[in-house]
Amino acid sequence: MAKTIAFEVPDWRGHLAGQHIDLRLTAEDGYVAQRSFSLASPAGEDTIIETTVQRVDEGEVSPFLVDELRIGDQLELRGPIGGYFAWSPFGPGPLMLIGGGSGVVPLMSMLRTRCNARDDRPALLLYSSRSVEQILYRTELERLATTPGAPTIIHTLTRSAPPGWTGEQGRIDEAMLLRRGIAASHKPEIFVCGPTPFVEAVADHLLRLGHAEASIRTERFGPTGETA
Amino acid sequence: MVVTRGFRGRSRQGSATRSRVPPGQYVTSDFPVLTAGPTQRTPLENWSLSIELGDRMLATWSWREFVMLPQSEVTTDIHCVTKWSKLDTRWRGVNFEDLLRAAGLRVAPAAFVMAHCDGGYTTNLPVADLVAGKAMVATHFDGLPLPPSHGGPARLLVPHLYFWKSAKWIRRIVFREHDGQGFWESLGYHIYGDPWREQRYDGDP
């Protein structure tokens, strides 16, 4: 389960697409927990900013944000943070966004920013979800795909697909990137965000397809599956 | 203190553990991977480590030469600026001072270094934070060769600073007279990065 949360930050000084915020929660006994969340709202000066939080059952902060937080509550928030996994419109090349699960959140900020700026150069989102129900921003993505200069939006489902599904199925691999992605010869700016094993695999595929290392920006999150 | 309505928190540690965890950090048993780009996979036959002063090469080791240098082991806690800490991590590698000795240097030739890595990553450090057993070039984690995703074949280990200072895939240690900003330091992160003073971002005291 995921929830989109908007914060009103009166002294927000603006952010770039792809940047994140730190949220700081304090219990009555002074115990503090902090976590980072990518911004989904478009770049700019708007003092209402937005993120989407995926509930991690065994987590400490995300269940609070998804289950407990109410309209009007106050939180300590810091940002914007991060200047590398960030995109500005009218950059040097086409834009290729590759997201896994809630890794789509900062990519959403990039697509919204691109749309606001009326940047109509080629852009593509390849978005991997377990099932249709798990797709974040599904309606908005469908709407975005019909705007002038729309980005190409391709979904792939890794666990189950409903009858009549016309998108891709299965994990993103070299064949899918070759078939649906932007070719290395077009020198796209690439942003990959998702769970660690997803990003590791996709970045390796992209290198093997000839994309320049410096063109691939990554953001990894969550467990690695290693317990060492 | 701004109390967050309804927040109780789950993962309070015992006081023994709590005293080992810097402010704003939580303990994980996982070993998360944070990297700005693809994982580097340099074949060992193409790997070398060099020590330089300005543009002068002071020493260089191939992988075969490097693994013959004196080995040290350390068990220590590590703290990532993305808020996770991992306790009692076990490392093996070459102590920074043993590296200087192997290069024929009795003392460090300048007060600061810039670490340069495969993939173009850089990070800056004062020499004072590398000597006296505070840092090593690590090749093994938990008794096994360091995997590429965690910085193998060799990474810097400076556990008393936030872990972005422990540069993965290190290849060159360049001494310099003055401090300067590395990769993350020039992108809004703190120039020094002491987790106990919570020096996460530029401007933190």
Short mmCIF file of C-alpha atoms in Angstrom, two decimals:
data_model
loop_
_atom_site.label_atom_id
_atom_site.label_comp_id
_atom_site.label_asym_id
_atom_site.label_seq_id
_atom_site.Cartn_x
_atom_site.Cartn_y
_atom_site.Cartn_z
CA MET A 1 0.00 0.00 0.00
CA ALA A 2 1.22 3.49 -0.82
CA LYS A 3 -0.04 6.95 -0.01
CA THR A 4 0.67 10.35 -1.53
CA ILE A 5 1.34 13.00 1.11
CA ALA A 6 1.47 16.75 0.45
CA PHE A 7 3.30 19.09 2.81
CA GLU A 8 2.80 22.80 3.04
CA VAL A 9 6.26 24.33 3.60
CA PRO A 10 5.89 28.12 3.81
CA ASP A 11 9.63 28.82 3.44
CA TRP A 12 10.33 26.17 0.79
CA ARG A 13 13.01 27.54 -1.54
CA GLY A 14 12.22 25.30 -4.48
CA HIS A 15 13.74 22.06 -5.72
CA LEU A 16 14.95 20.23 -8.81
CA ALA A 17 13.19 17.16 -10.19
CA GLY A 18 14.72 14.08 -8.55
CA GLN A 19 15.73 15.64 -5.24
CA HIS A 20 14.57 14.33 -1.86
CA ILE A 21 13.61 15.47 1.62
CA ASP A 22 14.44 14.16 5.06
CA LEU A 23 11.51 13.69 7.44
CA ARG A 24 12.22 13.68 11.14
CA LEU A 25 9.73 12.11 13.55
CA THR A 26 10.02 12.60 17.31
CA ALA A 27 8.22 10.49 19.92
CA GLU A 28 7.10 11.95 23.26
CA ASP A 29 10.12 10.45 25.03
CA GLY A 30 12.48 12.19 22.62
CA TYR A 31 13.16 9.15 20.42
CA VAL A 32 13.88 10.31 16.87
CA ALA A 33 13.61 8.50 13.54
CA GLN A 34 14.64 10.09 10.25
CA ARG A 35 14.22 8.86 6.69
CA SER A 36 14.60 10.24 3.18
CA PHE A 37 11.74 10.48 0.67
CA SER A 38 11.94 11.49 -2.97
CA LEU A 39 9.82 14.41 -4.06
CA ALA A 40 7.17 13.67 -6.69
CA SER A 41 5.97 17.23 -7.22
CA PRO A 42 7.42 19.17 -10.15
CA ALA A 43 10.47 21.39 -9.80
CA GLY A 44 9.78 24.99 -8.96
CA GLU A 45 8.93 27.33 -6.14
CA ASP A 46 5.53 25.95 -5.11
CA THR A 47 5.39 25.78 -1.30
CA ILE A 48 3.23 22.66 -1.41
CA ILE A 49 5.45 19.68 -2.05
CA GLU A 50 4.48 16.08 -2.43
CA THR A 51 5.89 12.61 -2.00
CA THR A 52 4.43 9.12 -2.26
CA VAL A 53 5.30 6.71 0.53
CA GLN A 54 5.30 2.95 0.02
CA ARG A 55 4.33 1.19 3.25
CA VAL A 56 7.07 -1.23 4.32
CA ASP A 57 5.37 -3.58 6.78
CA GLU A 58 8.41 -4.14 8.96
CA GLY A 59 9.38 -0.48 8.71
CA GLU A 60 9.25 2.12 11.42
CA VAL A 61 8.54 5.36 9.59
CA SER A 62 6.51 4.41 6.51
CA PRO A 63 3.70 2.63 8.46
CA PHE A 64 3.34 5.77 10.59
CA LEU A 65 3.19 8.02 7.53
CA VAL A 66 0.72 5.79 5.71
CA ASP A 67 -1.51 4.74 8.65
CA GLU A 68 -1.27 7.43 11.33
CA LEU A 69 -0.50 10.80 9.78
CA ARG A 70 -3.53 13.10 9.58
CA ILE A 71 -4.27 16.30 7.73
CA GLY A 72 -2.99 19.23 9.80
CA ASP A 73 -0.21 17.31 11.60
CA GLN A 74 3.15 19.03 11.74
CA LEU A 75 6.46 17.38 10.89
CA GLU A 76 10.08 18.42 10.80
CA LEU A 77 11.23 18.40 7.21
CA ARG A 78 14.55 19.22 5.61
CA GLY A 79 15.47 19.72 1.99
CA PRO A 80 15.83 19.76 -0.86
CA ILE A 81 18.72 17.27 -0.71
CA GLY A 82 20.81 15.70 -3.44
CA GLY A 83 22.15 17.35 -6.55
CA TYR A 84 23.18 14.39 -8.69
CA PHE A 85 20.03 12.35 -9.23
CA ALA A 86 18.39 15.52 -10.56
CA TRP A 87 17.09 16.56 -13.94
CA SER A 88 16.35 19.93 -15.52
CA PRO A 89 14.35 20.42 -18.75
CA PHE A 90 16.02 21.07 -22.09
CA GLY A 91 19.12 19.08 -21.16
CA PRO A 92 21.66 17.66 -23.61
CA GLY A 93 19.82 14.54 -24.76
CA PRO A 94 16.57 12.58 -24.75
CA LEU A 95 15.37 11.41 -21.35
CA MET A 96 15.11 7.73 -20.41
CA LEU A 97 13.55 6.98 -17.02
CA ILE A 98 13.52 3.46 -15.65
CA GLY A 99 11.65 2.80 -12.42
CA GLY A 100 10.92 -0.21 -10.25
CA GLY A 101 8.05 -0.07 -7.72
CA SER A 102 8.08 3.14 -5.69
CA GLY A 103 11.28 4.07 -7.53
CA VAL A 104 8.91 5.83 -9.92
CA VAL A 105 8.39 8.66 -7.40
CA PRO A 106 11.37 10.92 -8.33
CA LEU A 107 10.85 10.00 -12.01
CA MET A 108 7.28 11.33 -11.67
CA SER A 109 8.74 14.67 -10.60
CA MET A 110 10.85 14.66 -13.77
CA LEU A 111 7.87 13.89 -16.03
CA ARG A 112 5.72 16.57 -14.35
CA THR A 113 8.59 19.07 -14.61
CA ARG A 114 9.05 18.23 -18.28
CA CYS A 115 5.34 18.67 -18.92
CA ASN A 116 5.20 22.05 -17.08
CA ALA A 117 8.21 23.28 -19.06
CA ARG A 118 6.64 22.11 -22.35
CA ASP A 119 9.88 20.30 -23.11
CA ASP A 120 8.75 18.11 -26.01
CA ARG A 121 12.01 16.40 -26.86
CA PRO A 122 11.86 12.57 -26.67
CA ALA A 123 11.28 11.07 -23.25
CA LEU A 124 10.44 7.59 -22.13
CA LEU A 125 9.40 5.95 -18.87
CA LEU A 126 9.87 2.21 -18.51
CA TYR A 127 8.11 1.28 -15.28
CA SER A 128 8.23 -2.14 -13.65
CA SER A 129 5.49 -3.14 -11.18
CA ARG A 130 4.51 -6.47 -9.69
CA SER A 131 0.89 -6.18 -10.81
CA VAL A 132 -1.55 -3.62 -12.19
CA GLU A 133 -2.77 -2.85 -8.67
CA GLN A 134 0.77 -1.87 -7.63
CA ILE A 135 1.23 0.77 -10.33
CA LEU A 136 1.60 4.22 -8.76
CA TYR A 137 0.17 7.31 -10.52
CA ARG A 138 -1.52 5.06 -13.08
CA THR A 139 -4.29 7.50 -14.02
CA GLU A 140 -1.96 10.48 -14.24
CA LEU A 141 0.50 8.51 -16.37
CA GLU A 142 -2.32 7.61 -18.76
CA ARG A 143 -3.31 11.26 -18.96
CA LEU A 144 0.32 12.40 -19.43
CA ALA A 145 0.64 10.00 -22.36
CA THR A 146 -2.09 11.91 -24.23
CA THR A 147 -0.66 15.43 -23.80
CA PRO A 148 1.16 17.18 -26.70
CA GLY A 149 4.83 16.12 -26.74
CA ALA A 150 3.87 13.26 -24.45
CA PRO A 151 6.51 10.94 -23.05
CA THR A 152 6.36 7.31 -24.13
CA ILE A 153 5.12 5.31 -21.15
CA ILE A 154 5.71 1.57 -21.03
CA HIS A 155 4.59 -0.62 -18.17
CA THR A 156 5.94 -4.07 -17.44
CA LEU A 157 4.35 -6.41 -14.91
CA THR A 158 6.57 -8.97 -13.18
CA ARG A 159 4.13 -11.17 -11.20
CA SER A 160 0.72 -11.19 -12.77
CA ALA A 161 -0.96 -9.52 -15.71
CA PRO A 162 -4.74 -9.21 -16.19
CA PRO A 163 -6.44 -10.74 -19.24
CA GLY A 164 -5.96 -8.49 -22.27
CA TRP A 165 -2.84 -6.76 -20.87
CA THR A 166 -1.02 -5.12 -23.76
CA GLY A 167 2.06 -3.86 -21.91
CA GLU A 168 5.26 -5.73 -21.31
CA GLN A 169 5.55 -8.66 -18.93
CA GLY A 170 8.49 -9.86 -16.91
CA ARG A 171 11.57 -8.20 -15.51
CA ILE A 172 13.39 -5.55 -17.48
CA ASP A 173 16.22 -7.28 -19.34
CA GLU A 174 18.53 -6.44 -22.23
CA ALA A 175 16.01 -7.64 -24.81
CA MET A 176 13.25 -5.41 -23.39
CA LEU A 177 15.60 -2.41 -23.22
CA LEU A 178 16.70 -3.04 -26.79
CA ARG A 179 13.09 -3.41 -27.98
CA ARG A 180 11.50 -0.54 -26.03
CA GLY A 181 14.27 1.72 -24.71
CA ILE A 182 16.10 4.66 -26.27
CA ALA A 183 19.17 3.40 -28.15
CA ALA A 184 22.63 4.25 -26.87
CA SER A 185 23.38 5.97 -30.20
CA HIS A 186 20.86 8.70 -29.23
CA LYS A 187 22.86 9.41 -26.06
CA PRO A 188 19.91 9.62 -23.62
CA GLU A 189 20.21 11.01 -20.11
CA ILE A 190 19.25 8.00 -17.99
CA PHE A 191 17.78 7.86 -14.48
CA VAL A 192 17.23 4.49 -12.82
CA CYS A 193 15.46 4.26 -9.45
CA GLY A 194 14.18 1.26 -7.55
CA PRO A 195 15.06 -1.52 -5.13
CA THR A 196 18.79 -2.32 -5.05
CA PRO A 197 18.70 -5.61 -7.03
CA PHE A 198 16.50 -3.94 -9.70
CA VAL A 199 18.89 -1.01 -10.15
CA GLU A 200 21.98 -3.23 -10.12
CA ALA A 201 20.51 -5.39 -12.89
CA VAL A 202 19.21 -2.53 -15.04
CA ALA A 203 22.46 -0.53 -14.79
CA ASP A 204 24.46 -3.59 -15.87
CA HIS A 205 22.09 -4.19 -18.84
CA LEU A 206 22.45 -0.55 -19.91
CA LEU A 207 26.26 -0.75 -19.83
CA ARG A 208 26.20 -3.92 -21.94
CA LEU A 209 23.94 -2.13 -24.45
CA GLY A 210 26.63 0.51 -24.87
CA HIS A 211 25.23 3.38 -22.79
CA ALA A 212 27.96 5.62 -21.39
CA GLU A 213 28.57 5.08 -17.71
CA ALA A 214 28.41 8.80 -16.99
CA SER A 215 24.94 8.99 -18.58
CA ILE A 216 23.46 6.52 -16.05
CA ARG A 217 22.36 8.04 -12.74
CA THR A 218 21.03 5.68 -10.14
CA GLU A 219 19.17 5.70 -6.85
CA ARG A 220 18.89 2.45 -4.90
CA PHE A 221 16.78 1.72 -1.84
CA GLY A 222 15.67 -1.08 0.43
CA PRO A 223 17.22 -4.39 1.35
CA THR A 224 19.90 -6.00 -0.75
CA GLY A 225 18.91 -9.50 0.25
CA GLU A 226 22.28 -9.81 1.96
CA THR A 227 22.25 -10.16 5.73
CA ALA A 228 26.01 -10.26 6.26
CA MET B 1 11.83 19.33 20.46
CA VAL B 2 8.85 19.05 18.12
CA VAL B 3 6.86 15.96 19.08
CA THR B 4 5.22 14.21 16.13
CA ARG B 5 1.62 13.49 17.10
CA GLY B 6 1.00 9.76 17.33
CA PHE B 7 4.57 8.68 16.62
CA ARG B 8 5.92 6.14 19.06
CA GLY B 9 8.72 4.50 17.12
CA ARG B 10 9.53 0.84 17.09
CA SER B 11 13.20 0.12 16.96
CA ARG B 12 14.48 1.51 20.23
CA GLN B 13 17.74 -0.17 21.10
CA GLY B 14 19.03 -1.09 24.55
CA SER B 15 21.22 1.59 26.10
CA ALA B 16 24.41 -0.36 25.28
CA THR B 17 23.54 -0.27 21.58
CA ARG B 18 22.08 3.23 21.74
CA SER B 19 25.40 4.68 22.90
CA ARG B 20 26.98 3.27 19.73
CA VAL B 21 24.44 4.75 17.32
CA PRO B 22 24.92 8.40 16.29
CA PRO B 23 21.95 10.81 16.37
CA GLY B 24 19.31 10.26 13.69
CA GLN B 25 20.62 6.81 12.72
CA TYR B 26 18.88 3.41 12.91
CA VAL B 27 20.54 0.00 13.11
CA THR B 28 20.19 -2.45 10.25
CA SER B 29 21.45 -6.00 9.83
CA ASP B 30 21.24 -5.64 6.06
CA PHE B 31 24.10 -4.05 4.12
CA PRO B 32 22.44 -1.47 1.82
CA VAL B 33 24.10 -0.41 -1.42
CA LEU B 34 24.23 3.30 -2.25
CA THR B 35 25.98 4.43 -5.40
CA ALA B 36 25.42 7.35 -7.76
CA GLY B 37 25.86 5.21 -10.88
CA PRO B 38 26.47 1.65 -12.07
CA THR B 39 28.54 -0.75 -9.99
CA GLN B 40 32.16 -0.82 -11.18
CA ARG B 41 33.68 -4.16 -12.15
CA THR B 42 37.37 -3.68 -12.79
CA PRO B 43 39.23 -6.95 -13.58
CA LEU B 44 42.03 -7.55 -11.08
CA GLU B 45 44.63 -7.69 -13.86
CA ASN B 46 43.74 -4.10 -14.79
CA TRP B 47 43.63 -2.87 -11.19
CA SER B 48 46.28 -0.79 -9.51
CA LEU B 49 46.44 1.53 -6.53
CA SER B 50 48.65 4.58 -6.54
CA ILE B 51 49.73 7.26 -4.10
CA GLU B 52 50.41 10.64 -5.60
CA LEU B 53 51.46 14.12 -4.49
CA GLY B 54 50.00 16.72 -6.79
CA ASP B 55 50.88 15.34 -10.22
CA ARG B 56 53.84 13.30 -8.97
CA MET B 57 53.51 9.51 -8.59
CA LEU B 58 54.93 8.38 -5.25
CA ALA B 59 54.05 4.67 -5.40
CA THR B 60 51.88 2.25 -7.29
CA TRP B 61 50.90 -1.36 -6.68
CA SER B 62 49.37 -3.96 -8.95
CA TRP B 63 46.76 -6.23 -7.34
CA ARG B 64 49.37 -8.97 -6.87
CA GLU B 65 51.72 -6.51 -5.17
CA PHE B 66 48.95 -4.95 -3.10
CA VAL B 67 47.77 -8.18 -1.50
CA MET B 68 51.35 -8.87 -0.36
CA LEU B 69 51.35 -5.75 1.86
CA PRO B 70 50.88 -6.16 5.63
CA GLN B 71 47.27 -7.09 6.45
CA SER B 72 45.20 -5.66 9.30
CA GLU B 73 41.78 -6.60 10.61
CA VAL B 74 39.23 -4.37 12.26
CA THR B 75 35.74 -4.84 13.67
CA THR B 76 33.86 -1.57 13.70
CA ASP B 77 30.51 0.19 13.33
CA ILE B 78 29.66 2.03 10.12
CA HIS B 79 27.22 4.89 9.59
CA CYS B 80 25.66 5.92 6.27
CA VAL B 81 24.32 9.44 5.78
CA THR B 82 21.10 7.86 4.47
CA LYS B 83 20.44 7.02 8.17
CA TRP B 84 21.42 3.37 8.51
CA SER B 85 24.16 2.17 10.83
CA LYS B 86 25.58 -1.33 10.89
CA LEU B 87 27.32 -2.62 13.99
CA ASP B 88 30.31 -4.92 14.39
CA THR B 89 31.29 -5.10 10.73
CA ARG B 90 34.50 -7.08 10.13
CA TRP B 91 37.05 -5.84 7.61
CA ARG B 92 40.51 -6.80 6.40
CA GLY B 93 42.92 -4.74 4.34
CA VAL B 94 46.00 -2.55 4.43
CA ASN B 95 46.23 0.12 7.09
CA PHE B 96 46.74 3.61 5.72
CA GLU B 97 50.04 3.99 7.63
CA ASP B 98 51.30 0.62 6.35
CA LEU B 99 50.54 1.92 2.87
CA LEU B 100 52.63 5.04 3.54
CA ARG B 101 55.48 2.88 4.84
CA ALA B 102 55.29 0.62 1.80
CA ALA B 103 55.55 3.76 -0.33
CA GLY B 104 58.74 4.69 1.52
CA LEU B 105 57.12 7.62 3.32
CA ARG B 106 57.76 8.17 7.03
CA VAL B 107 55.05 10.79 7.27
CA ALA B 108 52.29 11.92 4.98
CA PRO B 109 53.60 14.48 2.47
CA ALA B 110 50.60 16.86 2.80
CA ALA B 111 47.68 17.50 5.14
CA PHE B 112 44.79 16.41 2.91
CA VAL B 113 43.95 13.75 0.36
CA MET B 114 41.49 13.36 -2.47
CA ALA B 115 40.51 9.75 -3.10
CA HIS B 116 39.83 8.94 -6.78
CA CYS B 117 37.85 5.90 -7.81
CA ASP B 118 36.78 3.88 -10.81
CA GLY B 119 33.69 5.51 -12.26
CA GLY B 120 34.98 8.98 -11.45
CA TYR B 121 33.88 9.16 -7.81
CA THR B 122 35.99 11.33 -5.50
CA THR B 123 35.96 12.22 -1.81
CA ASN B 124 38.18 14.49 0.28
CA LEU B 125 39.71 13.70 3.67
CA PRO B 126 42.14 15.24 6.15
CA VAL B 127 45.20 13.03 6.64
CA ALA B 128 44.62 13.29 10.41
CA ASP B 129 41.50 11.13 9.86
CA LEU B 130 43.45 8.41 8.06
CA VAL B 131 46.44 7.87 10.37
CA ALA B 132 46.74 6.25 13.82
CA GLY B 133 44.84 3.16 12.73
CA LYS B 134 41.73 5.16 11.78
CA ALA B 135 41.57 4.03 8.15
CA MET B 136 42.49 1.25 5.74
CA VAL B 137 42.15 0.23 2.14
CA ALA B 138 39.84 -2.74 2.68
CA THR B 139 39.72 -5.81 0.45
CA HIS B 140 37.71 -8.21 2.62
CA PHE B 141 34.37 -7.95 4.41
CA ASP B 142 33.32 -10.58 6.94
CA GLY B 143 36.15 -12.87 5.86
CA LEU B 144 35.31 -12.80 2.14
CA PRO B 145 36.62 -10.75 -0.78
CA LEU B 146 34.67 -7.50 -0.97
CA PRO B 147 31.98 -7.84 -3.68
CA PRO B 148 31.84 -5.15 -6.42
CA SER B 149 28.51 -3.77 -5.13
CA HIS B 150 30.20 -2.91 -1.84
CA GLY B 151 33.30 -1.41 -3.44
CA GLY B 152 35.44 -4.45 -4.28
CA PRO B 153 38.12 -5.21 -5.10
CA ALA B 154 39.22 -2.43 -2.72
CA ARG B 155 37.55 0.46 -0.94
CA LEU B 156 38.62 3.03 1.55
CA LEU B 157 37.37 2.37 5.09
CA VAL B 158 37.13 5.43 7.35
CA PRO B 159 34.47 4.21 9.77
CA HIS B 160 34.39 7.22 12.11
CA LEU B 161 33.05 9.41 9.28
CA TYR B 162 29.81 9.01 7.29
CA PHE B 163 30.29 6.11 4.89
CA TRP B 164 30.39 8.16 1.67
CA LYS B 165 33.93 9.01 2.79
CA SER B 166 34.79 5.29 2.62
CA ALA B 167 35.13 5.51 -1.14
CA LYS B 168 34.29 2.39 -3.16
CA TRP B 169 36.55 1.15 -5.99
CA ILE B 170 39.49 3.30 -4.87
CA ARG B 171 42.38 3.59 -7.32
CA ARG B 172 44.34 6.76 -6.48
CA ILE B 173 45.10 8.56 -3.23
CA VAL B 174 46.27 12.06 -4.11
CA PHE B 175 47.89 14.18 -1.39
CA ARG B 176 47.25 17.92 -1.47
CA GLU B 177 48.10 20.98 0.60
CA HIS B 178 44.54 22.25 0.86
CA ASP B 179 41.19 20.59 1.42
CA GLY B 180 38.73 20.57 -1.50
CA GLN B 181 35.33 19.14 -2.29
CA GLY B 182 34.88 15.64 -3.66
CA PHE B 183 31.80 14.33 -5.49
CA TRP B 184 29.09 14.43 -2.80
CA GLU B 185 30.76 17.32 -0.99
CA SER B 186 30.24 19.47 -4.08
CA LEU B 187 26.59 18.33 -4.32
CA GLY B 188 25.36 19.58 -0.95
CA TYR B 189 26.91 17.13 1.49
CA HIS B 190 29.14 18.14 4.39
CA ILE B 191 32.84 18.76 3.77
CA TYR B 192 33.88 16.61 6.80
CA GLY B 193 30.95 14.32 7.72
CA ASP B 194 31.21 13.45 11.43
CA PRO B 195 28.17 11.28 12.25
CA TRP B 196 28.37 12.10 15.97
CA ARG B 197 27.94 15.80 15.18
CA GLU B 198 25.38 14.89 12.52
CA GLN B 199 27.31 16.71 9.79
CA ARG B 200 25.16 15.40 6.95
CA TYR B 201 24.73 18.38 4.67
CA ASP B 202 26.55 21.55 3.72
CA GLY B 203 25.89 24.13 6.42
CA ASP B 204 25.55 21.66 9.31
CA PRO B 205 27.69 22.93 12.20
#
